[in-house]
Amino acid sequence: MVSGLISQETINEVATRLDIVEIINDYVPLKRQGRNLQGLCPFHQEKTPSFTVSPEKQVFYCFGCGAGGNIFTFIMQKEGLTFPEAVEKLAARAGVTVNRNEISPLQQKKLEKRDRLYRINEEAARFFQKNLFSPGPQGKQALEYLQKRAFDLETIEKFQLGLAPSQWDGLIKFFEKRGVKVQELVELGLALPNKQGTGYYDRFRNRIMFPIWDNVG
């Protein structure tokens, strides 16, 4: 038995044809703020806009709740859809025919695992960025350091720079609350086992983080 997987070509074409600003504007009124646009976050209640959309990078991020991602992530979170469902919904809007590749159940399982690991990485990037803009002394010191190195706030937001906290298990505890197994963090290189073999610790601590993105996340 085989199942159909949406082709990467279809995903790329949808991402190319649609503008994230137009999609999000259907849900959130946005106003221009320099190169980016801002509005009230659709994922939590707030009075002061902390939700930012980058037309150039085609991503969004909320400095209030940490929600962020690309055009597919937004629709998934806002509409409660799976990734394939989000692609199909956006493909219909873009007038793109959804092509599927036939794969075996084993291949499907591997792809589902890869997709989950991608989502964990995205969540980690949001965790680091939220930590950078936290009101505590660590975030303030890191921001001052970046600004001294000629990184203005617009650049920091655009490239979603973040800060790994100094705690040994800050990221691990963050993901434990979200049902992510520490073994998955080890597989992603985000956590390491200690020498005693009795536990795990965050691989990245007290350092600036630079996430790497492609056109679909």
PDB file of C-alpha atoms in Angstrom:
ATOM      1  CA  MET A   1       0.000   0.000   0.000  1.00  0.00           C
ATOM      2  CA  VAL A   2       1.306   3.452  -0.878  1.00  0.00           C
ATOM      3  CA  SER A   3       0.231   6.946   0.033  1.00  0.00           C
ATOM      4  CA  GLY A   4       0.604  10.188  -1.855  1.00  0.00           C
ATOM      5  CA  LEU A   5       3.035  12.828  -0.714  1.00  0.00           C
ATOM      6  CA  ILE A   6       2.725  16.385  -1.987  1.00  0.00           C
ATOM      7  CA  SER A   7       5.690  17.058  -4.237  1.00  0.00           C
ATOM      8  CA  GLN A   8       8.355  19.559  -3.238  1.00  0.00           C
ATOM      9  CA  GLU A   9       7.821  21.297  -6.574  1.00  0.00           C
ATOM     10  CA  THR A  10       4.197  21.985  -5.606  1.00  0.00           C
ATOM     11  CA  ILE A  11       5.219  23.361  -2.214  1.00  0.00           C
ATOM     12  CA  ASN A  12       7.861  25.610  -3.774  1.00  0.00           C
ATOM     13  CA  GLU A  13       5.456  26.917  -6.404  1.00  0.00           C
ATOM     14  CA  VAL A  14       2.807  27.784  -3.815  1.00  0.00           C
ATOM     15  CA  ALA A  15       5.400  29.588  -1.673  1.00  0.00           C
ATOM     16  CA  THR A  16       6.616  31.517  -4.723  1.00  0.00           C
ATOM     17  CA  ARG A  17       3.188  32.567  -6.004  1.00  0.00           C
ATOM     18  CA  LEU A  18       1.690  33.756  -2.727  1.00  0.00           C
ATOM     19  CA  ASP A  19       2.702  36.742  -0.624  1.00  0.00           C
ATOM     20  CA  ILE A  20       2.627  36.150   3.125  1.00  0.00           C
ATOM     21  CA  VAL A  21       1.527  39.757   3.694  1.00  0.00           C
ATOM     22  CA  GLU A  22      -1.628  39.280   1.611  1.00  0.00           C
ATOM     23  CA  ILE A  23      -2.438  35.997   3.347  1.00  0.00           C
ATOM     24  CA  ILE A  24      -1.996  37.346   6.876  1.00  0.00           C
ATOM     25  CA  ASN A  25      -3.833  40.571   6.018  1.00  0.00           C
ATOM     26  CA  ASP A  26      -6.966  38.452   5.622  1.00  0.00           C
ATOM     27  CA  TYR A  27      -6.739  37.702   9.341  1.00  0.00           C
ATOM     28  CA  VAL A  28      -4.812  40.631  10.829  1.00  0.00           C
ATOM     29  CA  PRO A  29      -4.720  44.304   9.769  1.00  0.00           C
ATOM     30  CA  LEU A  30      -1.059  45.149   9.205  1.00  0.00           C
ATOM     31  CA  LYS A  31       0.695  48.512   9.185  1.00  0.00           C
ATOM     32  CA  ARG A  32       4.061  49.341   7.666  1.00  0.00           C
ATOM     33  CA  GLN A  33       6.951  49.717  10.133  1.00  0.00           C
ATOM     34  CA  GLY A  34      10.141  50.240   8.143  1.00  0.00           C
ATOM     35  CA  ARG A  35      10.794  47.192   5.992  1.00  0.00           C
ATOM     36  CA  ASN A  36       8.382  45.058   8.004  1.00  0.00           C
ATOM     37  CA  LEU A  37       4.700  45.214   8.895  1.00  0.00           C
ATOM     38  CA  GLN A  38       3.136  44.996  12.344  1.00  0.00           C
ATOM     39  CA  GLY A  39      -0.225  44.129  13.816  1.00  0.00           C
ATOM     40  CA  LEU A  40      -1.956  42.615  16.826  1.00  0.00           C
ATOM     41  CA  CYS A  41      -1.053  38.957  17.207  1.00  0.00           C
ATOM     42  CA  PRO A  42      -3.823  36.564  16.099  1.00  0.00           C
ATOM     43  CA  PHE A  43      -2.550  33.864  18.459  1.00  0.00           C
ATOM     44  CA  HIS A  44      -2.851  35.669  21.797  1.00  0.00           C
ATOM     45  CA  GLN A  45      -4.598  38.717  23.230  1.00  0.00           C
ATOM     46  CA  GLU A  46      -2.598  41.933  23.315  1.00  0.00           C
ATOM     47  CA  LYS A  47      -3.146  45.689  23.191  1.00  0.00           C
ATOM     48  CA  THR A  48       0.247  46.715  21.811  1.00  0.00           C
ATOM     49  CA  PRO A  49       1.251  45.157  18.455  1.00  0.00           C
ATOM     50  CA  SER A  50       4.094  42.659  18.797  1.00  0.00           C
ATOM     51  CA  PHE A  51       3.307  40.625  15.674  1.00  0.00           C
ATOM     52  CA  THR A  52       5.766  41.289  12.825  1.00  0.00           C
ATOM     53  CA  VAL A  53       5.703  40.182   9.184  1.00  0.00           C
ATOM     54  CA  SER A  54       8.726  40.371   6.899  1.00  0.00           C
ATOM     55  CA  PRO A  55       7.760  40.708   3.200  1.00  0.00           C
ATOM     56  CA  GLU A  56      11.388  40.288   2.180  1.00  0.00           C
ATOM     57  CA  LYS A  57      11.924  37.061   4.107  1.00  0.00           C
ATOM     58  CA  GLN A  58       8.291  35.875   3.850  1.00  0.00           C
ATOM     59  CA  VAL A  59       8.091  34.994   7.542  1.00  0.00           C
ATOM     60  CA  PHE A  60       6.183  36.178  10.610  1.00  0.00           C
ATOM     61  CA  TYR A  61       7.065  36.353  14.293  1.00  0.00           C
ATOM     62  CA  CYS A  62       5.331  37.455  17.482  1.00  0.00           C
ATOM     63  CA  PHE A  63       7.580  38.856  20.190  1.00  0.00           C
ATOM     64  CA  GLY A  64       4.783  38.409  22.703  1.00  0.00           C
ATOM     65  CA  CYS A  65       3.985  34.695  22.453  1.00  0.00           C
ATOM     66  CA  GLY A  66       6.811  33.383  20.257  1.00  0.00           C
ATOM     67  CA  ALA A  67       4.604  32.194  17.394  1.00  0.00           C
ATOM     68  CA  GLY A  68       6.402  32.353  14.079  1.00  0.00           C
ATOM     69  CA  GLY A  69       7.181  30.688  10.787  1.00  0.00           C
ATOM     70  CA  ASN A  70       6.310  30.957   7.119  1.00  0.00           C
ATOM     71  CA  ILE A  71       3.128  31.082   5.060  1.00  0.00           C
ATOM     72  CA  PHE A  72       2.357  27.394   5.658  1.00  0.00           C
ATOM     73  CA  THR A  73       3.042  27.603   9.391  1.00  0.00           C
ATOM     74  CA  PHE A  74       0.668  30.542   9.730  1.00  0.00           C
ATOM     75  CA  ILE A  75      -2.228  28.719   8.081  1.00  0.00           C
ATOM     76  CA  MET A  76      -1.498  25.562  10.082  1.00  0.00           C
ATOM     77  CA  GLN A  77      -1.606  27.456  13.377  1.00  0.00           C
ATOM     78  CA  LYS A  78      -4.498  29.746  12.505  1.00  0.00           C
ATOM     79  CA  GLU A  79      -6.762  27.155  10.880  1.00  0.00           C
ATOM     80  CA  GLY A  80      -5.671  24.120  12.904  1.00  0.00           C
ATOM     81  CA  LEU A  81      -4.538  22.255   9.780  1.00  0.00           C
ATOM     82  CA  THR A  82      -1.844  19.694   9.111  1.00  0.00           C
ATOM     83  CA  PHE A  83       0.979  20.662   6.770  1.00  0.00           C
ATOM     84  CA  PRO A  84      -0.524  18.849   3.730  1.00  0.00           C
ATOM     85  CA  GLU A  85      -3.914  20.436   4.428  1.00  0.00           C
ATOM     86  CA  ALA A  86      -2.311  23.880   4.625  1.00  0.00           C
ATOM     87  CA  VAL A  87      -0.506  23.307   1.323  1.00  0.00           C
ATOM     88  CA  GLU A  88      -3.752  22.211  -0.352  1.00  0.00           C
ATOM     89  CA  LYS A  89      -5.645  25.242   0.976  1.00  0.00           C
ATOM     90  CA  LEU A  90      -2.977  27.673  -0.195  1.00  0.00           C
ATOM     91  CA  ALA A  91      -2.520  25.853  -3.503  1.00  0.00           C
ATOM     92  CA  ALA A  92      -6.212  26.362  -4.253  1.00  0.00           C
ATOM     93  CA  ARG A  93      -5.825  30.075  -3.607  1.00  0.00           C
ATOM     94  CA  ALA A  94      -2.701  30.273  -5.767  1.00  0.00           C
ATOM     95  CA  GLY A  95      -4.234  28.243  -8.593  1.00  0.00           C
ATOM     96  CA  VAL A  96      -1.551  25.583  -8.296  1.00  0.00           C
ATOM     97  CA  THR A  97      -2.287  21.949  -9.111  1.00  0.00           C
ATOM     98  CA  VAL A  98      -1.265  19.698  -6.226  1.00  0.00           C
ATOM     99  CA  ASN A  99       0.977  16.929  -7.527  1.00  0.00           C
ATOM    100  CA  ARG A 100       1.678  13.914  -5.365  1.00  0.00           C
ATOM    101  CA  ASN A 101       4.461  11.353  -5.360  1.00  0.00           C
ATOM    102  CA  GLU A 102       3.652   7.759  -4.508  1.00  0.00           C
ATOM    103  CA  ILE A 103       5.651   6.495  -1.529  1.00  0.00           C
ATOM    104  CA  SER A 104       5.710   3.405   0.657  1.00  0.00           C
ATOM    105  CA  PRO A 105       4.495   3.366   4.283  1.00  0.00           C
ATOM    106  CA  LEU A 106       8.133   3.204   5.447  1.00  0.00           C
ATOM    107  CA  GLN A 107       9.026   6.288   3.412  1.00  0.00           C
ATOM    108  CA  GLN A 108       5.925   8.039   4.736  1.00  0.00           C
ATOM    109  CA  LYS A 109       7.005   7.307   8.307  1.00  0.00           C
ATOM    110  CA  LYS A 110      10.486   8.701   7.657  1.00  0.00           C
ATOM    111  CA  LEU A 111       9.059  11.853   6.096  1.00  0.00           C
ATOM    112  CA  GLU A 112       6.683  12.371   8.999  1.00  0.00           C
ATOM    113  CA  LYS A 113       9.631  12.109  11.377  1.00  0.00           C
ATOM    114  CA  ARG A 114      11.638  14.590   9.312  1.00  0.00           C
ATOM    115  CA  ASP A 115       8.717  17.009   9.299  1.00  0.00           C
ATOM    116  CA  ARG A 116       8.385  16.739  13.085  1.00  0.00           C
ATOM    117  CA  LEU A 117      12.098  17.444  13.546  1.00  0.00           C
ATOM    118  CA  TYR A 118      11.807  20.493  11.293  1.00  0.00           C
ATOM    119  CA  ARG A 119       8.945  21.798  13.445  1.00  0.00           C
ATOM    120  CA  ILE A 120      10.977  21.245  16.615  1.00  0.00           C
ATOM    121  CA  ASN A 121      13.822  23.250  15.095  1.00  0.00           C
ATOM    122  CA  GLU A 122      11.409  26.067  14.251  1.00  0.00           C
ATOM    123  CA  GLU A 123      10.089  26.042  17.810  1.00  0.00           C
ATOM    124  CA  ALA A 124      13.664  26.149  19.137  1.00  0.00           C
ATOM    125  CA  ALA A 125      14.394  29.219  16.994  1.00  0.00           C
ATOM    126  CA  ARG A 126      11.312  30.934  18.426  1.00  0.00           C
ATOM    127  CA  PHE A 127      12.422  29.996  21.951  1.00  0.00           C
ATOM    128  CA  PHE A 128      15.855  31.549  21.407  1.00  0.00           C
ATOM    129  CA  GLN A 129      14.446  34.723  19.859  1.00  0.00           C
ATOM    130  CA  LYS A 130      11.917  35.206  22.640  1.00  0.00           C
ATOM    131  CA  ASN A 131      14.740  34.778  25.154  1.00  0.00           C
ATOM    132  CA  LEU A 132      16.760  37.476  23.380  1.00  0.00           C
ATOM    133  CA  PHE A 133      13.907  39.962  23.818  1.00  0.00           C
ATOM    134  CA  SER A 134      13.095  38.923  27.378  1.00  0.00           C
ATOM    135  CA  PRO A 135      13.164  41.722  29.983  1.00  0.00           C
ATOM    136  CA  GLY A 136      15.859  40.020  32.068  1.00  0.00           C
ATOM    137  CA  PRO A 137      19.540  41.029  32.222  1.00  0.00           C
ATOM    138  CA  GLN A 138      20.699  38.245  29.862  1.00  0.00           C
ATOM    139  CA  GLY A 139      18.505  39.410  27.011  1.00  0.00           C
ATOM    140  CA  LYS A 140      19.353  43.060  27.586  1.00  0.00           C
ATOM    141  CA  GLN A 141      23.082  42.356  27.627  1.00  0.00           C
ATOM    142  CA  ALA A 142      22.876  40.264  24.442  1.00  0.00           C
ATOM    143  CA  LEU A 143      20.896  42.958  22.609  1.00  0.00           C
ATOM    144  CA  GLU A 144      23.413  45.601  23.629  1.00  0.00           C
ATOM    145  CA  TYR A 145      26.227  43.372  22.371  1.00  0.00           C
ATOM    146  CA  LEU A 146      24.530  42.886  18.990  1.00  0.00           C
ATOM    147  CA  GLN A 147      23.847  46.592  18.607  1.00  0.00           C
ATOM    148  CA  LYS A 148      27.488  47.368  19.367  1.00  0.00           C
ATOM    149  CA  ARG A 149      28.353  44.967  16.537  1.00  0.00           C
ATOM    150  CA  ALA A 150      26.160  47.057  14.174  1.00  0.00           C
ATOM    151  CA  PHE A 151      23.106  44.764  14.280  1.00  0.00           C
ATOM    152  CA  ASP A 152      20.071  47.046  14.459  1.00  0.00           C
ATOM    153  CA  LEU A 153      16.662  45.809  15.643  1.00  0.00           C
ATOM    154  CA  GLU A 154      15.364  45.531  12.096  1.00  0.00           C
ATOM    155  CA  THR A 155      18.202  43.180  11.128  1.00  0.00           C
ATOM    156  CA  ILE A 156      17.802  41.155  14.321  1.00  0.00           C
ATOM    157  CA  GLU A 157      14.084  40.721  13.648  1.00  0.00           C
ATOM    158  CA  LYS A 158      14.550  40.021   9.940  1.00  0.00           C
ATOM    159  CA  PHE A 159      17.014  37.174  10.486  1.00  0.00           C
ATOM    160  CA  GLN A 160      15.341  36.038  13.737  1.00  0.00           C
ATOM    161  CA  LEU A 161      18.498  36.103  15.820  1.00  0.00           C
ATOM    162  CA  GLY A 162      18.136  34.623  19.276  1.00  0.00           C
ATOM    163  CA  LEU A 163      19.869  33.939  22.564  1.00  0.00           C
ATOM    164  CA  ALA A 164      20.505  30.556  24.157  1.00  0.00           C
ATOM    165  CA  PRO A 165      19.994  30.931  27.932  1.00  0.00           C
ATOM    166  CA  SER A 166      22.829  30.214  30.343  1.00  0.00           C
ATOM    167  CA  GLN A 167      20.921  27.446  32.168  1.00  0.00           C
ATOM    168  CA  TRP A 168      22.106  23.911  31.551  1.00  0.00           C
ATOM    169  CA  ASP A 169      18.636  22.628  30.687  1.00  0.00           C
ATOM    170  CA  GLY A 170      16.540  25.659  29.734  1.00  0.00           C
ATOM    171  CA  LEU A 171      15.696  24.364  26.263  1.00  0.00           C
ATOM    172  CA  ILE A 172      15.164  20.794  27.459  1.00  0.00           C
ATOM    173  CA  LYS A 173      12.633  21.914  30.086  1.00  0.00           C
ATOM    174  CA  PHE A 174      10.901  24.135  27.526  1.00  0.00           C
ATOM    175  CA  PHE A 175      10.336  21.167  25.213  1.00  0.00           C
ATOM    176  CA  GLU A 176       9.460  18.741  27.998  1.00  0.00           C
ATOM    177  CA  LYS A 177       6.386  20.874  28.706  1.00  0.00           C
ATOM    178  CA  ARG A 178       5.439  20.489  25.033  1.00  0.00           C
ATOM    179  CA  GLY A 179       5.757  16.733  24.903  1.00  0.00           C
ATOM    180  CA  VAL A 180       9.027  16.650  22.953  1.00  0.00           C
ATOM    181  CA  LYS A 181      11.359  13.820  23.942  1.00  0.00           C
ATOM    182  CA  VAL A 182      14.920  14.709  24.859  1.00  0.00           C
ATOM    183  CA  GLN A 183      16.138  12.025  22.429  1.00  0.00           C
ATOM    184  CA  GLU A 184      14.685  14.108  19.598  1.00  0.00           C
ATOM    185  CA  LEU A 185      16.670  17.121  20.790  1.00  0.00           C
ATOM    186  CA  VAL A 186      19.805  14.965  20.846  1.00  0.00           C
ATOM    187  CA  GLU A 187      19.088  13.829  17.289  1.00  0.00           C
ATOM    188  CA  LEU A 188      18.826  17.466  16.222  1.00  0.00           C
ATOM    189  CA  GLY A 189      22.042  18.396  18.003  1.00  0.00           C
ATOM    190  CA  LEU A 190      20.218  20.646  20.471  1.00  0.00           C
ATOM    191  CA  ALA A 191      20.992  18.514  23.540  1.00  0.00           C
ATOM    192  CA  LEU A 192      23.764  16.161  24.650  1.00  0.00           C
ATOM    193  CA  PRO A 193      24.032  13.343  27.231  1.00  0.00           C
ATOM    194  CA  ASN A 194      26.233  14.118  30.222  1.00  0.00           C
ATOM    195  CA  LYS A 195      29.452  12.167  30.833  1.00  0.00           C
ATOM    196  CA  GLN A 196      27.923  10.237  33.719  1.00  0.00           C
ATOM    197  CA  GLY A 197      25.158   8.950  31.477  1.00  0.00           C
ATOM    198  CA  THR A 198      22.550  10.072  33.997  1.00  0.00           C
ATOM    199  CA  GLY A 199      20.924  12.916  32.113  1.00  0.00           C
ATOM    200  CA  TYR A 200      21.133  15.519  29.367  1.00  0.00           C
ATOM    201  CA  TYR A 201      22.041  19.173  28.977  1.00  0.00           C
ATOM    202  CA  ASP A 202      21.521  21.931  26.409  1.00  0.00           C
ATOM    203  CA  ARG A 203      24.216  21.971  23.753  1.00  0.00           C
ATOM    204  CA  PHE A 204      23.964  25.734  23.220  1.00  0.00           C
ATOM    205  CA  ARG A 205      24.166  27.980  26.274  1.00  0.00           C
ATOM    206  CA  ASN A 206      24.752  31.693  26.750  1.00  0.00           C
ATOM    207  CA  ARG A 207      25.376  32.425  23.088  1.00  0.00           C
ATOM    208  CA  ILE A 208      23.800  34.269  20.170  1.00  0.00           C
ATOM    209  CA  MET A 209      21.862  31.986  17.816  1.00  0.00           C
ATOM    210  CA  PHE A 210      21.538  32.450  14.035  1.00  0.00           C
ATOM    211  CA  PRO A 211      18.765  30.259  12.561  1.00  0.00           C
ATOM    212  CA  ILE A 212      19.053  29.065   8.955  1.00  0.00           C
ATOM    213  CA  TRP A 213      15.908  29.055   6.798  1.00  0.00           C
ATOM    214  CA  ASP A 214      14.984  28.038   3.270  1.00  0.00           C
ATOM    215  CA  ASN A 215      12.033  29.200   1.163  1.00  0.00           C
ATOM    216  CA  VAL A 216       9.604  26.757   2.798  1.00  0.00           C
ATOM    217  CA  GLY A 217      10.898  26.980   6.364  1.00  0.00           C
TER     218      GLY A 217
END
